[in-house]
Amino acid sequence: MDLSSSFSPLGVPLYYTTEEKQFHSLPHLALSPRYVQSSHTIRSIAMGKLTDVTRSNDIQLKIVGHSLTMAMDDGEFFSSRRYCVGGHDWEIRLRPKDPWVGRRDRPLTLKLVLRGAPRTGSGSVKAQLSCCLVDPTQKLRPSEMKTVSHKFHKPGDYSPRAVFMARDELEASGYLTDDSYVVQCAITVLREQPEIAAAAAAAGDSANAAVAPSSELHAYLGALLESKTGADVTFVVSGESFAAHKAILASRSPVFMAELFGAMKVKASERVEVKDMEAPVFKAILHFVYTDTVPELDHRDGEETEAASTATAMAQHLLAGADRYGLERLKLICASKLAERIDVDTVSTTLALAEQHDCSHLKAKCVEFIAAGTAENLDAVLATDGFKHLEASCPSVLTDLVKVARGRKN
């Protein structure tokens, strides 16, 4: 007898046979048979370290009984089965209407949860969840890819939310068929290995070695990006087109790898539309991918306030973009720049970004700035629009602020 599995709103498994559909009166999450329990590993050199990149194959989550999810409480969610990727056990949680993202429309959200300790080794692990809505009939292209990343330290840790569209948008999108919709997901686990070249380089006879000129690779790749020679993919961002090279993008970003070559590959990937991002931000991301530099963030002390504000705003947008595409070095560069430029006007928006994109050092700097300031300084921060956004989108941060403030008083 053919046995299938589904999940109740509280994540409790319900089992039914294909001949007996009595549980279809409840909304549930069905696991697509297209998921295969295997994964594949790619090894790449990044920042002088060898990185193992392990990705799951296709995971398709089908929500059956969409109309019935209106009766679910705000805190209820669907839990997937467990998947072993990169030696760790993972679970995907889906909330049909999430009230905790600072939006009144309560959108569909997903998050990745570490369920089991590492089977080999120890310590933290960095992982990403990439997901999009798909049309089983293939009449519609997949929706925009949503990607969240997080460093997991122990079982029960979970990633930030991947935020999709609101309920009314979903119902009008075309992805809802027969009161059901499908979310396609992939889990990516990144594990860094110790440096392998430093010892060999140090052992050489530096006195007799010829002095090699500094590398010009970044200049050549930058020129390649500008010339568009051999470009095989075009990104459309806010109405502006950018030509690029799939292989270069995939070699630098696990998200680009998944989008252009992996299980999450978008059909007709020669032309990719990027939503929720401004053209100058995407242009800066491409420039970094090719050259490993971010000239948009460069400004000197004493420059005009407007120029400094522009650089800070770009750093905030680039931090979110770096996290979206798994560009860890760019993310660290942006976090470092923002930590240097914390002031009354920027601290709240920067703190919200640090919380949403798992930048613990930057978050600590922002909390310290607010808690250590004068009463006048605090009043000025509370009066900013950024603080109102912080209250709505990251209410848990307020608890951290109170704890730090109390600690200082004691």
Short mmCIF file of C-alpha atoms in Angstrom, two decimals:
data_model
loop_
_atom_site.label_atom_id
_atom_site.label_comp_id
_atom_site.label_asym_id
_atom_site.label_seq_id
_atom_site.Cartn_x
_atom_site.Cartn_y
_atom_site.Cartn_z
CA MET A 1 0.00 0.00 0.00
CA ASP A 2 1.36 3.40 -0.97
CA LEU A 3 2.05 5.41 2.21
CA SER A 4 2.55 9.19 2.13
CA SER A 5 3.30 11.65 4.93
CA SER A 6 2.01 15.09 5.79
CA PHE A 7 2.17 17.54 8.67
CA SER A 8 -0.45 19.19 10.81
CA PRO A 9 -0.17 22.94 11.58
CA LEU A 10 1.82 22.12 14.73
CA GLY A 11 4.30 19.96 12.87
CA VAL A 12 2.87 16.64 14.15
CA PRO A 13 3.12 13.99 11.40
CA LEU A 14 -0.11 12.55 10.05
CA TYR A 15 -0.01 9.42 7.90
CA TYR A 16 -2.58 8.42 5.33
CA THR A 17 -2.76 6.10 2.36
CA THR A 18 -3.37 7.34 -1.15
CA GLU A 19 -6.67 5.46 -1.12
CA GLU A 20 -7.81 7.07 2.16
CA LYS A 21 -7.87 10.89 1.99
CA GLN A 22 -9.64 11.53 5.29
CA PHE A 23 -6.87 13.88 6.50
CA HIS A 24 -7.32 16.21 3.53
CA SER A 25 -9.79 18.21 5.63
CA LEU A 26 -6.73 19.65 7.42
CA PRO A 27 -4.13 21.89 5.81
CA HIS A 28 -0.85 20.03 5.61
CA LEU A 29 2.62 20.00 4.12
CA ALA A 30 3.35 17.20 1.68
CA LEU A 31 6.88 16.18 0.72
CA SER A 32 7.38 15.89 -3.00
CA PRO A 33 8.80 12.54 -4.17
CA ARG A 34 11.27 14.56 -6.30
CA TYR A 35 13.52 15.07 -3.28
CA VAL A 36 16.56 12.78 -3.27
CA GLN A 37 18.43 12.22 0.00
CA SER A 38 21.87 12.61 -1.59
CA SER A 39 23.94 15.79 -1.84
CA HIS A 40 27.02 16.93 -3.72
CA THR A 41 30.16 18.68 -2.54
CA ILE A 42 32.24 21.30 -4.31
CA ARG A 43 35.65 22.38 -3.01
CA SER A 44 36.76 25.92 -3.76
CA ILE A 45 39.50 28.29 -2.66
CA ALA A 46 38.23 31.45 -0.96
CA MET A 47 40.09 33.94 1.25
CA GLY A 48 43.14 31.62 1.38
CA LYS A 49 41.16 28.71 2.82
CA LEU A 50 39.79 25.54 1.32
CA THR A 51 36.00 25.50 1.56
CA ASP A 52 33.72 22.47 1.30
CA VAL A 53 30.35 23.52 -0.15
CA THR A 54 27.73 20.80 0.29
CA ARG A 55 24.29 21.28 -1.27
CA SER A 56 21.13 19.25 -1.02
CA ASN A 57 19.29 18.20 -4.13
CA ASP A 58 15.79 19.47 -4.86
CA ILE A 59 13.47 19.73 -1.85
CA GLN A 60 9.87 20.51 -2.78
CA LEU A 61 7.38 21.39 -0.04
CA LYS A 62 3.73 21.38 -1.08
CA ILE A 63 1.13 23.11 1.09
CA VAL A 64 -2.23 21.38 0.62
CA GLY A 65 -5.33 23.23 1.87
CA HIS A 66 -4.18 26.84 1.60
CA SER A 67 -7.65 28.25 2.32
CA LEU A 68 -7.77 26.35 5.62
CA THR A 69 -4.56 27.93 6.91
CA MET A 70 -6.55 31.06 7.80
CA ALA A 71 -7.71 29.16 10.88
CA MET A 72 -4.13 28.59 12.06
CA ASP A 73 -2.84 30.65 14.97
CA ASP A 74 -0.14 33.19 14.19
CA GLY A 75 2.55 31.17 15.95
CA GLU A 76 1.80 27.89 14.18
CA PHE A 77 4.01 26.49 11.45
CA PHE A 78 4.57 23.47 9.25
CA SER A 79 7.73 21.42 9.84
CA SER A 80 9.35 19.39 7.09
CA ARG A 81 11.03 16.03 7.56
CA ARG A 82 14.70 16.05 8.52
CA TYR A 83 17.37 16.25 5.83
CA CYS A 84 21.02 15.30 6.28
CA VAL A 85 23.23 17.81 4.45
CA GLY A 86 26.94 18.29 5.15
CA GLY A 87 26.84 15.82 8.06
CA HIS A 88 24.12 17.76 9.92
CA ASP A 89 20.38 17.20 10.30
CA TRP A 90 18.18 20.09 9.13
CA GLU A 91 14.50 20.95 9.14
CA ILE A 92 12.59 23.63 7.23
CA ARG A 93 9.77 25.48 8.98
CA LEU A 94 7.08 27.27 6.97
CA ARG A 95 4.65 29.82 8.40
CA PRO A 96 1.69 30.57 6.08
CA LYS A 97 1.07 33.88 7.91
CA ASP A 98 3.97 35.23 9.94
CA PRO A 99 3.22 38.16 12.29
CA TRP A 100 6.83 38.60 13.43
CA VAL A 101 8.38 40.40 10.47
CA GLY A 102 7.09 43.93 11.10
CA ARG A 103 4.47 43.76 8.37
CA ARG A 104 0.71 43.94 8.78
CA ASP A 105 0.04 41.66 5.79
CA ARG A 106 1.59 38.64 7.59
CA PRO A 107 3.53 37.13 4.69
CA LEU A 108 4.56 33.55 3.98
CA THR A 109 7.98 32.85 5.56
CA LEU A 110 10.45 29.97 5.83
CA LYS A 111 13.43 29.39 8.08
CA LEU A 112 16.13 26.73 8.41
CA VAL A 113 16.55 24.90 11.74
CA LEU A 114 19.53 22.80 12.89
CA ARG A 115 17.97 19.69 14.41
CA GLY A 116 20.93 17.41 15.12
CA ALA A 117 24.50 17.87 16.30
CA PRO A 118 27.26 17.29 13.74
CA ARG A 119 27.82 13.61 13.04
CA THR A 120 31.55 14.27 12.71
CA GLY A 121 33.62 17.08 14.13
CA SER A 122 32.34 19.89 16.33
CA GLY A 123 31.85 23.61 16.48
CA SER A 124 29.63 25.94 14.52
CA VAL A 125 28.48 25.53 10.94
CA LYS A 126 27.44 28.11 8.32
CA ALA A 127 24.43 27.17 6.21
CA GLN A 128 22.06 28.79 3.73
CA LEU A 129 18.46 28.17 2.78
CA SER A 130 17.49 29.12 -0.78
CA CYS A 131 13.85 28.87 -1.82
CA CYS A 132 11.34 30.02 -4.42
CA LEU A 133 7.74 29.35 -5.41
CA VAL A 134 7.36 27.05 -8.42
CA ASP A 135 4.49 26.16 -10.73
CA PRO A 136 4.13 22.34 -11.04
CA THR A 137 2.61 22.85 -14.51
CA GLN A 138 5.71 24.87 -15.52
CA LYS A 139 3.56 27.58 -17.08
CA LEU A 140 5.10 30.17 -14.76
CA ARG A 141 8.78 30.80 -14.14
CA PRO A 142 9.96 30.27 -10.55
CA SER A 143 9.50 33.28 -8.30
CA GLU A 144 12.42 35.38 -7.14
CA MET A 145 14.93 33.35 -5.16
CA LYS A 146 14.95 34.09 -1.42
CA THR A 147 18.16 33.22 0.43
CA VAL A 148 18.99 33.44 4.13
CA SER A 149 22.20 32.38 5.85
CA HIS A 150 23.18 31.82 9.45
CA LYS A 151 25.98 30.44 11.62
CA PHE A 152 24.50 27.62 13.71
CA HIS A 153 26.10 26.73 17.05
CA LYS A 154 23.80 24.11 18.56
CA PRO A 155 20.66 22.06 17.78
CA GLY A 156 17.58 24.27 17.86
CA ASP A 157 19.33 27.30 16.36
CA TYR A 158 17.44 28.76 13.41
CA SER A 159 18.13 31.16 10.56
CA PRO A 160 16.52 34.52 9.85
CA ARG A 161 13.26 34.32 7.91
CA ALA A 162 13.06 34.07 4.13
CA VAL A 163 10.12 36.41 3.54
CA PHE A 164 7.80 35.76 0.59
CA MET A 165 4.62 37.50 -0.55
CA ALA A 166 1.49 38.25 1.47
CA ARG A 167 -1.56 36.01 1.31
CA ASP A 168 -3.51 38.13 -1.17
CA GLU A 169 -0.45 38.43 -3.43
CA LEU A 170 0.04 34.65 -3.35
CA GLU A 171 -3.58 34.05 -4.29
CA ALA A 172 -3.26 36.40 -7.27
CA SER A 173 0.19 35.20 -8.36
CA GLY A 174 -0.79 32.08 -10.29
CA TYR A 175 1.31 29.76 -8.09
CA LEU A 176 -1.80 28.67 -6.17
CA THR A 177 -3.46 25.69 -7.89
CA ASP A 178 -6.26 23.51 -6.49
CA ASP A 179 -5.86 25.28 -3.13
CA SER A 180 -2.19 24.20 -3.02
CA TYR A 181 1.22 25.71 -3.73
CA VAL A 182 4.80 24.41 -3.93
CA VAL A 183 7.98 25.91 -2.48
CA GLN A 184 11.25 24.58 -3.90
CA CYS A 185 14.20 24.68 -1.50
CA ALA A 186 17.90 23.87 -1.33
CA ILE A 187 20.15 23.71 1.74
CA THR A 188 23.81 24.70 1.38
CA VAL A 189 26.41 23.96 4.08
CA LEU A 190 29.83 25.67 3.99
CA ARG A 191 32.73 24.33 6.00
CA GLU A 192 36.20 25.95 5.95
CA GLN A 193 39.36 23.86 6.17
CA PRO A 194 42.72 25.13 7.57
CA GLU A 195 44.99 27.06 5.25
CA ILE A 196 47.11 24.74 3.14
CA ALA A 197 49.63 27.02 1.47
CA ALA A 198 51.01 29.25 4.24
CA ALA A 199 53.44 26.69 5.67
CA ALA A 200 54.91 25.83 2.28
CA ALA A 201 55.37 29.48 1.39
CA ALA A 202 57.07 30.24 4.71
CA ALA A 203 59.54 27.39 4.22
CA GLY A 204 60.97 28.86 1.01
CA ASP A 205 64.27 30.72 0.89
CA SER A 206 63.02 34.29 0.67
CA ALA A 207 66.53 35.68 0.25
CA ASN A 208 67.09 33.86 -3.05
CA ALA A 209 63.52 34.05 -4.31
CA ALA A 210 62.67 36.33 -7.20
CA VAL A 211 60.29 39.12 -6.29
CA ALA A 212 57.08 38.67 -8.27
CA PRO A 213 54.96 41.69 -9.14
CA SER A 214 51.64 42.03 -7.35
CA SER A 215 48.73 40.29 -9.02
CA GLU A 216 46.78 42.13 -11.69
CA LEU A 217 44.06 39.50 -11.94
CA HIS A 218 41.44 41.82 -10.46
CA ALA A 219 42.19 44.43 -13.12
CA TYR A 220 41.84 41.92 -15.96
CA LEU A 221 38.57 40.55 -14.57
CA GLY A 222 37.26 44.07 -14.05
CA ALA A 223 38.03 44.86 -17.68
CA LEU A 224 36.26 41.66 -18.72
CA LEU A 225 33.15 42.76 -16.82
CA GLU A 226 33.25 46.19 -18.44
CA SER A 227 33.78 44.85 -21.98
CA LYS A 228 31.07 42.17 -21.64
CA THR A 229 33.16 39.90 -23.89
CA GLY A 230 31.89 36.32 -23.65
CA ALA A 231 29.05 37.24 -21.28
CA ASP A 232 26.42 34.50 -21.14
CA VAL A 233 23.86 35.84 -18.65
CA THR A 234 22.02 39.15 -18.28
CA PHE A 235 20.57 40.40 -15.00
CA VAL A 236 17.73 42.93 -15.08
CA VAL A 237 17.66 45.09 -11.95
CA SER A 238 15.21 48.00 -11.57
CA GLY A 239 14.97 48.24 -15.35
CA GLU A 240 18.75 48.28 -15.90
CA SER A 241 20.60 45.37 -17.56
CA PHE A 242 23.95 43.93 -16.49
CA ALA A 243 25.88 41.38 -18.58
CA ALA A 244 28.05 38.86 -16.73
CA HIS A 245 29.70 35.44 -16.92
CA LYS A 246 28.00 32.50 -15.21
CA ALA A 247 31.19 30.62 -14.38
CA ILE A 248 32.78 33.60 -12.60
CA LEU A 249 29.62 34.32 -10.60
CA ALA A 250 29.19 30.66 -9.62
CA SER A 251 32.84 30.35 -8.55
CA ARG A 252 32.40 33.23 -6.10
CA SER A 253 28.88 32.71 -4.75
CA PRO A 254 27.11 29.50 -3.71
CA VAL A 255 23.80 31.24 -4.39
CA PHE A 256 24.77 32.10 -7.96
CA MET A 257 26.01 28.51 -8.30
CA ALA A 258 22.60 27.19 -7.24
CA GLU A 259 20.67 29.66 -9.39
CA LEU A 260 22.71 29.18 -12.56
CA PHE A 261 23.93 25.56 -12.40
CA GLY A 262 22.46 23.73 -9.40
CA ALA A 263 19.16 22.26 -8.29
CA MET A 264 17.65 25.74 -8.07
CA LYS A 265 18.58 26.55 -11.69
CA VAL A 266 16.14 29.01 -13.19
CA LYS A 267 14.76 28.16 -16.62
CA ALA A 268 15.97 30.44 -19.39
CA SER A 269 18.75 31.53 -17.02
CA GLU A 270 20.39 33.61 -19.77
CA ARG A 271 18.15 36.43 -18.50
CA VAL A 272 17.50 36.72 -14.77
CA GLU A 273 15.31 39.34 -13.10
CA VAL A 274 16.51 40.52 -9.69
CA LYS A 275 13.85 41.99 -7.43
CA ASP A 276 14.06 43.95 -4.17
CA MET A 277 17.43 45.50 -5.07
CA GLU A 278 18.53 48.78 -6.62
CA ALA A 279 20.65 48.80 -9.77
CA PRO A 280 23.67 50.63 -8.21
CA VAL A 281 23.79 48.04 -5.41
CA PHE A 282 23.78 45.08 -7.81
CA LYS A 283 26.42 46.82 -9.95
CA ALA A 284 28.65 47.15 -6.87
CA ILE A 285 28.10 43.46 -6.05
CA LEU A 286 29.15 42.44 -9.57
CA HIS A 287 32.24 44.66 -9.34
CA PHE A 288 33.20 42.99 -6.06
CA VAL A 289 32.67 39.49 -7.49
CA TYR A 290 35.08 40.26 -10.34
CA THR A 291 37.66 42.47 -8.59
CA ASP A 292 37.33 41.79 -4.84
CA THR A 293 37.13 45.56 -4.27
CA VAL A 294 34.34 47.93 -3.21
CA PRO A 295 35.25 51.47 -4.30
CA GLU A 296 31.70 52.62 -3.52
CA LEU A 297 32.51 52.38 0.20
CA ASP A 298 35.69 54.43 0.07
CA HIS A 299 35.55 57.88 1.62
CA ARG A 300 38.01 59.81 3.74
CA ASP A 301 37.50 61.55 7.04
CA GLY A 302 36.60 65.17 6.46
CA GLU A 303 34.67 64.57 3.27
CA GLU A 304 31.32 66.25 2.88
CA THR A 305 28.52 64.88 5.03
CA GLU A 306 26.46 64.01 1.97
CA ALA A 307 29.24 61.83 0.52
CA ALA A 308 29.72 60.04 3.85
CA SER A 309 25.96 59.45 4.17
CA THR A 310 25.84 58.02 0.65
CA ALA A 311 28.70 55.62 1.43
CA THR A 312 26.97 54.51 4.65
CA ALA A 313 23.67 53.89 2.87
CA MET A 314 25.50 51.88 0.20
CA ALA A 315 27.24 49.82 2.91
CA GLN A 316 23.85 49.01 4.46
CA HIS A 317 22.38 47.91 1.13
CA LEU A 318 25.50 45.95 0.21
CA LEU A 319 25.51 44.12 3.54
CA ALA A 320 22.01 42.82 2.82
CA GLY A 321 23.01 41.97 -0.76
CA ALA A 322 26.17 40.19 0.37
CA ASP A 323 24.16 38.04 2.76
CA ARG A 324 21.63 37.31 0.01
CA TYR A 325 24.33 35.99 -2.34
CA GLY A 326 26.57 34.34 0.25
CA LEU A 327 29.50 36.76 -0.23
CA GLU A 328 31.02 36.49 3.23
CA ARG A 329 34.04 38.74 2.63
CA LEU A 330 31.88 41.54 1.25
CA LYS A 331 29.54 41.13 4.21
CA LEU A 332 32.45 41.50 6.64
CA ILE A 333 33.78 44.55 4.78
CA CYS A 334 30.37 46.24 4.95
CA ALA A 335 29.93 45.38 8.63
CA SER A 336 33.37 46.82 9.41
CA LYS A 337 32.61 50.05 7.53
CA LEU A 338 29.25 50.43 9.26
CA ALA A 339 30.83 49.84 12.68
CA GLU A 340 33.15 52.80 11.99
CA ARG A 341 30.25 55.08 11.01
CA ILE A 342 27.72 54.53 13.79
CA ASP A 343 25.99 57.73 14.85
CA VAL A 344 22.60 58.88 16.11
CA ASP A 345 21.08 58.91 12.62
CA THR A 346 22.35 55.50 11.46
CA VAL A 347 22.55 53.32 14.57
CA SER A 348 18.94 52.07 14.52
CA THR A 349 18.86 51.02 10.86
CA THR A 350 22.33 49.49 11.17
CA LEU A 351 21.26 47.58 14.29
CA ALA A 352 18.20 46.20 12.48
CA LEU A 353 20.43 45.05 9.60
CA ALA A 354 22.92 43.46 12.00
CA GLU A 355 20.12 41.50 13.68
CA GLN A 356 18.48 40.40 10.43
CA HIS A 357 21.74 39.33 8.77
CA ASP A 358 23.52 37.71 11.72
CA CYS A 359 26.32 40.26 12.23
CA SER A 360 26.96 39.76 15.95
CA HIS A 361 29.97 42.10 16.24
CA LEU A 362 28.18 44.94 14.46
CA LYS A 363 25.08 44.37 16.60
CA ALA A 364 27.16 44.58 19.79
CA LYS A 365 28.72 47.87 18.61
CA CYS A 366 25.28 49.38 17.95
CA VAL A 367 23.84 48.23 21.28
CA GLU A 368 26.87 49.63 23.10
CA PHE A 369 26.53 52.98 21.31
CA ILE A 370 22.88 53.35 22.35
CA ALA A 371 23.28 52.07 25.91
CA ALA A 372 26.44 54.05 26.66
CA GLY A 373 25.18 57.40 25.41
CA THR A 374 23.78 60.33 27.34
CA ALA A 375 20.08 60.82 27.96
CA GLU A 376 20.00 63.44 25.20
CA ASN A 377 21.72 61.02 22.85
CA LEU A 378 19.18 58.31 23.66
CA ASP A 379 16.25 60.68 23.10
CA ALA A 380 17.66 61.60 19.69
CA VAL A 381 17.97 57.92 18.72
CA LEU A 382 14.41 57.15 19.87
CA ALA A 383 13.07 60.00 17.74
CA THR A 384 14.48 58.65 14.46
CA ASP A 385 12.41 56.80 11.87
CA GLY A 386 15.06 54.09 11.98
CA PHE A 387 14.24 53.29 15.61
CA LYS A 388 10.53 52.96 14.79
CA HIS A 389 11.48 50.47 12.07
CA LEU A 390 13.71 48.65 14.56
CA GLU A 391 10.84 48.31 17.04
CA ALA A 392 8.56 46.84 14.37
CA SER A 393 11.02 44.51 12.63
CA CYS A 394 13.32 43.36 15.45
CA PRO A 395 11.52 43.63 18.81
CA SER A 396 13.91 41.12 20.41
CA VAL A 397 16.75 43.63 20.07
CA LEU A 398 15.01 45.91 22.57
CA THR A 399 15.48 43.21 25.20
CA ASP A 400 19.23 43.21 24.53
CA LEU A 401 19.29 47.00 24.89
CA VAL A 402 17.54 46.82 28.26
CA LYS A 403 19.97 44.14 29.51
CA VAL A 404 23.03 46.17 28.54
CA ALA A 405 21.58 49.35 30.06
CA ARG A 406 20.79 47.57 33.34
CA GLY A 407 24.28 46.08 33.44
CA ARG A 408 25.80 49.54 33.16
CA LYS A 409 23.63 50.89 35.98
CA ASN A 410 24.67 48.02 38.24
#
